[in-house]
Amino acid sequence: MLDLDFAFFNLINETKRGLVYKKVFLDRLAPFIFAPRLERLIKIKYISACGGNILLPLGVDNLNILPKEKQILMAQKTEDLLKQYQLDNLAVDRRLKNCLPHIFPERELIFGENFIKALAHVLIKEYISRHEVCRIIVVGTIEDFNYFIESLEQYQIPVTIQTTHPHRDEIFARQLLYEKGQAVSTSYLAPENWEPGDLVIIFDDNIRLIDKKRITVLFLNNYSDNLAPELESELAEHNLAPELFNLAPILESCLREKAGILGTDEEPVSDFFDLEEIGHQWGLWDHFLDKVL
């Protein structure tokens, strides 16, 4: 039997068309013909990790037309594969975050949320060690967003949350300002007002190319790439898109495995500070520094 460190679950990128993919046929055939399978190995040689890509050979729309009981059956077949290969953690393509958790009710799926926040801190610390930063601008949200914003207090730099609906964060920002003395404000998204001395972190998937001028912008959304070319090239070699929607969950799963953190309720889930420290221990962050800043 293969000795694997992690499993990565994903679907195919396109929706399958044709008679066999109609709902009436999928209801009958999906658990047999389209059951999840171990598609390929994923080797991350720089941190001595080897995982298995568990592929469900359907597109998102194909999966969504299946009744919930059939979707849960597909999830159970995935669980059977995890047991077969004695794997505790299941990393998942971040783009599936809205459609998968309900069919894996007893498993914590690893979407790479803590990895991205840990990476954000690593890059912020490296950047402010080299440059003078007057303001940190955060665009978009991420899981446990309030906790992440609070964690930026350690840098003693004013923080601005910029969104198209700034009123949603106003109460939270006022609480940090008046109760904890942390300089956090909210405003409308306004790239035209970004100035030299600003460090901008973008979690929002809908913001892609921006004329950076002399502004440093760190894209940490699903479609970010060229963050760690050596690691990303390993994904590309295994026919996986070298973007953060794949890289973040895979690397978070690897770090958890190295630290012995399970993807179940048997042990507490590591937060991003723990992952940041584990990443330093394994030299993972070296692949990201100097490539982005």
Coordinates of C-alpha atoms in Angstrom, one line a residue:
M1 CA 0.0 0.0 0.0
L2 CA 1.2 3.5 -0.8
D3 CA 2.5 5.5 2.2
L4 CA 0.8 8.9 1.8
D5 CA 1.0 12.0 4.0
F6 CA -2.2 13.8 2.8
A7 CA -5.1 13.6 0.4
F8 CA -6.4 16.3 -1.9
F9 CA -10.0 16.3 -3.1
N10 CA -11.1 18.1 -6.3
L11 CA -13.5 17.9 -9.2
I12 CA -12.9 18.3 -12.9
N13 CA -12.9 22.0 -14.0
E14 CA -15.6 21.7 -16.7
T15 CA -19.3 20.6 -16.5
K16 CA -19.7 17.3 -18.4
R17 CA -22.4 17.4 -21.1
G18 CA -24.3 14.7 -22.9
L19 CA -27.1 12.1 -22.2
V20 CA -25.2 10.2 -19.6
Y21 CA -24.8 13.3 -17.5
K22 CA -28.5 14.1 -17.3
K23 CA -30.0 13.9 -13.8
V24 CA -31.9 10.7 -14.5
F25 CA -28.8 8.8 -15.5
L26 CA -26.4 10.5 -13.0
D27 CA -28.7 9.4 -10.1
R28 CA -28.2 5.8 -11.1
L29 CA -24.6 5.8 -12.4
A30 CA -22.7 8.4 -10.3
P31 CA -22.0 6.1 -7.3
F32 CA -20.5 3.5 -9.7
I33 CA -19.1 5.0 -12.9
F34 CA -18.2 8.4 -11.4
A35 CA -17.2 7.4 -7.9
P36 CA -14.1 9.3 -6.5
R37 CA -10.8 7.6 -7.1
L38 CA -7.2 8.1 -6.4
E39 CA -6.1 9.8 -9.6
R40 CA -2.5 10.6 -9.1
L41 CA 0.3 11.1 -6.6
I42 CA 1.3 14.6 -5.6
K43 CA 4.9 14.9 -4.4
I44 CA 6.1 18.1 -2.6
K45 CA 9.8 17.2 -2.5
Y46 CA 10.8 20.5 -0.8
I47 CA 9.0 19.4 2.4
S48 CA 9.3 15.7 1.9
A49 CA 5.6 15.1 1.5
C50 CA 3.7 12.8 -0.8
G51 CA -0.1 12.9 -1.2
G52 CA -2.9 11.4 -3.2
N53 CA -5.2 13.3 -5.5
I54 CA -8.7 12.0 -5.0
L55 CA -10.7 13.1 -8.0
L56 CA -14.4 13.0 -8.4
P57 CA -14.8 13.0 -12.2
L58 CA -17.7 15.4 -12.4
G59 CA -18.0 19.2 -12.6
V60 CA -19.6 21.3 -9.9
D61 CA -22.9 21.6 -11.8
N62 CA -23.0 17.8 -12.3
L63 CA -22.5 17.3 -8.6
N64 CA -25.2 19.9 -7.7
I65 CA -27.9 18.2 -9.7
L66 CA -27.5 15.0 -7.7
P67 CA -29.9 14.6 -4.7
K68 CA -28.2 15.1 -1.4
E69 CA -28.3 11.4 -0.4
K70 CA -26.3 10.6 -3.6
Q71 CA -23.8 13.4 -2.8
I72 CA -23.4 12.0 0.7
L73 CA -22.8 8.6 -0.8
M74 CA -20.0 10.0 -2.9
A75 CA -18.5 11.6 0.2
Q76 CA -18.7 8.3 2.0
K77 CA -16.7 6.7 -0.8
T78 CA -14.1 9.4 -0.3
E79 CA -14.0 8.5 3.4
D80 CA -13.5 4.9 2.4
L81 CA -10.4 5.9 0.4
L82 CA -9.1 7.9 3.3
K83 CA -9.4 4.9 5.6
Q84 CA -7.9 2.6 3.0
Y85 CA -4.8 4.8 2.9
Q86 CA -4.9 5.6 6.6
L87 CA -5.2 9.4 6.0
D88 CA -6.5 11.8 8.6
N89 CA -6.5 15.1 6.7
L90 CA -8.5 16.0 3.6
A91 CA -7.4 19.1 1.7
V92 CA -10.0 20.4 -0.8
D93 CA -9.9 22.8 -3.7
R94 CA -10.8 26.2 -2.2
R95 CA -13.3 26.9 -5.0
L96 CA -15.5 24.1 -3.6
K97 CA -16.0 25.7 -0.2
N98 CA -19.6 26.6 -0.8
C99 CA -20.8 23.2 -2.1
L100 CA -18.9 20.5 -0.2
P101 CA -19.0 20.9 3.6
H102 CA -22.7 19.8 3.9
I103 CA -21.9 16.4 2.5
F104 CA -19.0 15.8 4.9
P105 CA -20.8 16.7 8.1
E106 CA -18.3 14.9 10.4
R107 CA -15.1 16.0 8.8
E108 CA -13.3 19.3 8.9
L109 CA -12.2 20.0 5.3
I110 CA -9.0 21.8 4.9
F111 CA -9.4 24.7 2.5
G112 CA -6.2 26.5 3.4
E113 CA -7.7 29.4 5.3
N114 CA -5.1 29.3 8.1
F115 CA -2.3 28.8 5.6
I116 CA -3.2 32.0 3.8
K117 CA -3.4 34.0 7.0
A118 CA -0.1 32.5 8.1
L119 CA 1.4 33.4 4.8
A120 CA 0.0 36.9 5.0
H121 CA 1.8 37.4 8.4
V122 CA 5.1 36.0 7.0
L123 CA 5.0 38.4 4.1
I124 CA 4.0 41.4 6.2
K125 CA 6.8 40.8 8.6
E126 CA 9.3 40.5 5.8
Y127 CA 8.1 43.6 4.1
I128 CA 8.1 45.9 7.1
S129 CA 11.6 44.6 7.9
R130 CA 12.8 46.1 4.6
H131 CA 10.5 49.1 4.0
E132 CA 8.7 51.8 5.9
V133 CA 4.9 51.1 6.0
C134 CA 2.4 53.8 6.9
R135 CA -0.8 51.8 6.5
I136 CA -1.9 48.2 5.9
I137 CA -5.0 48.0 3.6
V138 CA -7.0 44.8 3.6
V139 CA -9.4 44.2 0.7
G140 CA -11.9 41.3 1.0
T141 CA -12.4 38.9 3.8
I142 CA -11.3 35.5 4.9
E143 CA -12.5 32.9 7.5
D144 CA -12.2 34.3 11.1
F145 CA -11.6 37.7 9.5
N146 CA -12.1 39.7 12.7
Y147 CA -9.4 37.5 14.4
F148 CA -7.0 38.1 11.5
I149 CA -7.6 41.9 11.7
E150 CA -7.0 41.9 15.5
S151 CA -3.7 39.9 14.9
L152 CA -2.4 42.9 12.9
E153 CA -2.1 44.9 16.0
Q154 CA 1.3 43.5 16.7
Y155 CA 2.8 45.7 13.9
Q156 CA 1.6 48.9 15.4
I157 CA 0.6 50.2 12.0
P158 CA -2.9 51.7 11.1
V159 CA -5.2 49.2 9.3
T160 CA -7.9 50.1 6.9
I161 CA -10.5 47.6 5.7
Q162 CA -11.7 48.5 2.2
T163 CA -14.8 46.9 0.7
T164 CA -17.8 47.8 -1.4
H165 CA -19.9 47.6 1.8
P166 CA -17.8 49.2 4.5
H167 CA -20.7 49.6 6.9
R168 CA -20.6 45.9 7.6
D169 CA -17.3 46.2 9.5
E170 CA -17.9 49.6 11.1
I171 CA -19.0 48.3 14.5
F172 CA -16.1 45.9 14.7
A173 CA -13.6 48.6 13.8
R174 CA -15.0 51.0 16.4
Q175 CA -14.8 48.3 19.1
L176 CA -11.1 47.7 18.3
L177 CA -10.4 51.4 18.3
Y178 CA -12.2 52.4 21.5
E179 CA -11.9 49.2 23.5
K180 CA -8.4 48.0 22.5
G181 CA -6.8 51.1 21.1
Q182 CA -6.1 49.4 17.8
A183 CA -6.1 51.8 14.9
V184 CA -8.6 50.1 12.5
S185 CA -10.9 52.0 10.1
T186 CA -13.2 51.1 7.2
S187 CA -13.8 52.7 3.9
Y188 CA -15.0 52.1 0.4
L189 CA -12.6 50.3 -2.0
A190 CA -10.6 53.1 -3.5
P191 CA -7.4 51.9 -5.3
E192 CA -7.0 55.4 -6.7
N193 CA -6.3 56.7 -3.2
W194 CA -3.6 54.2 -2.4
E195 CA -0.3 55.9 -1.7
P196 CA 3.4 55.0 -1.4
G197 CA 3.8 53.6 2.1
D198 CA 0.7 51.5 1.9
L199 CA 0.9 47.8 2.0
V200 CA -2.2 46.3 0.4
I201 CA -3.4 42.7 1.0
I202 CA -6.1 41.4 -1.3
F203 CA -8.2 38.4 -0.4
D204 CA -11.1 39.3 -2.8
D205 CA -11.3 36.9 -5.8
N206 CA -12.9 39.5 -8.0
I207 CA -10.0 41.9 -8.0
R208 CA -7.3 40.8 -10.4
L209 CA -5.0 43.2 -12.2
I210 CA -4.3 46.6 -10.7
D211 CA -2.0 49.3 -11.8
K212 CA 0.3 49.1 -8.8
K213 CA 2.4 52.2 -9.6
R214 CA 4.6 52.4 -6.6
I215 CA 2.2 50.6 -4.3
T216 CA 3.0 47.1 -3.0
V217 CA 0.0 44.8 -3.5
L218 CA -0.1 41.2 -2.2
F219 CA -2.7 39.1 -3.9
L220 CA -3.7 36.2 -1.6
N221 CA -6.9 35.2 -3.3
N222 CA -7.9 31.9 -4.9
Y223 CA -6.3 32.8 -8.2
S224 CA -3.0 34.1 -7.0
D225 CA 0.1 32.5 -8.6
N226 CA 3.8 33.0 -8.9
L227 CA 4.0 33.2 -5.1
A228 CA 6.4 30.3 -4.7
P229 CA 7.4 29.2 -8.2
E230 CA 9.3 26.1 -7.1
L231 CA 6.3 24.7 -5.2
E232 CA 3.9 25.7 -7.8
S233 CA 5.9 24.0 -10.5
E234 CA 5.5 20.7 -8.6
L235 CA 1.7 21.1 -8.8
A236 CA 1.9 21.8 -12.5
E237 CA 3.9 18.7 -13.0
H238 CA 1.0 16.7 -11.5
N239 CA -1.6 18.5 -13.8
L240 CA -2.9 20.7 -11.0
A241 CA -3.3 24.4 -11.6
P242 CA -0.4 26.2 -9.8
E243 CA -2.8 28.7 -8.1
L244 CA -3.6 29.3 -4.5
F245 CA -6.9 27.5 -4.6
N246 CA -4.9 24.3 -4.9
L247 CA -1.6 25.3 -3.2
A248 CA -3.0 26.6 0.1
P249 CA -5.1 23.6 1.1
I250 CA -2.3 21.2 0.0
L251 CA 0.4 23.0 2.0
E252 CA -1.8 23.5 5.0
S253 CA -2.5 19.8 5.0
C254 CA 1.2 19.0 4.7
L255 CA 2.0 21.3 7.7
R256 CA -0.7 19.7 9.8
E257 CA 0.6 16.2 9.0
K258 CA 4.2 17.3 10.0
A259 CA 2.7 18.6 13.3
G260 CA 0.4 15.6 13.9
I261 CA -2.7 17.7 13.7
L262 CA -5.8 15.6 12.7
G263 CA -8.6 16.8 10.5
T264 CA -11.3 15.4 12.9
D265 CA -12.7 16.4 16.2
E266 CA -10.2 14.3 18.1
E267 CA -7.7 17.1 18.4
P268 CA -8.0 20.9 18.4
V269 CA -7.5 22.6 15.0
S270 CA -4.3 24.6 14.7
D271 CA -4.7 28.3 14.1
F272 CA -2.6 30.3 11.7
F273 CA 0.0 31.2 14.3
D274 CA 0.8 27.6 14.8
L275 CA 1.0 27.0 11.1
E276 CA 3.3 30.0 10.8
E277 CA 5.7 28.5 13.3
I278 CA 5.6 25.0 11.7
G279 CA 6.3 26.6 8.3
H280 CA 9.4 28.2 9.7
Q281 CA 10.5 24.9 11.2
W282 CA 10.3 23.2 7.9
G283 CA 11.8 26.1 5.9
L284 CA 8.5 26.4 3.9
W285 CA 8.4 30.2 3.9
D286 CA 11.8 30.6 2.3
H287 CA 10.1 29.6 -1.0
F288 CA 7.7 32.6 -0.7
L289 CA 10.1 35.3 0.5
D290 CA 12.0 37.3 -2.1
K291 CA 9.7 36.0 -4.8
V292 CA 6.8 38.3 -3.9
L293 CA 8.3 41.3 -2.2

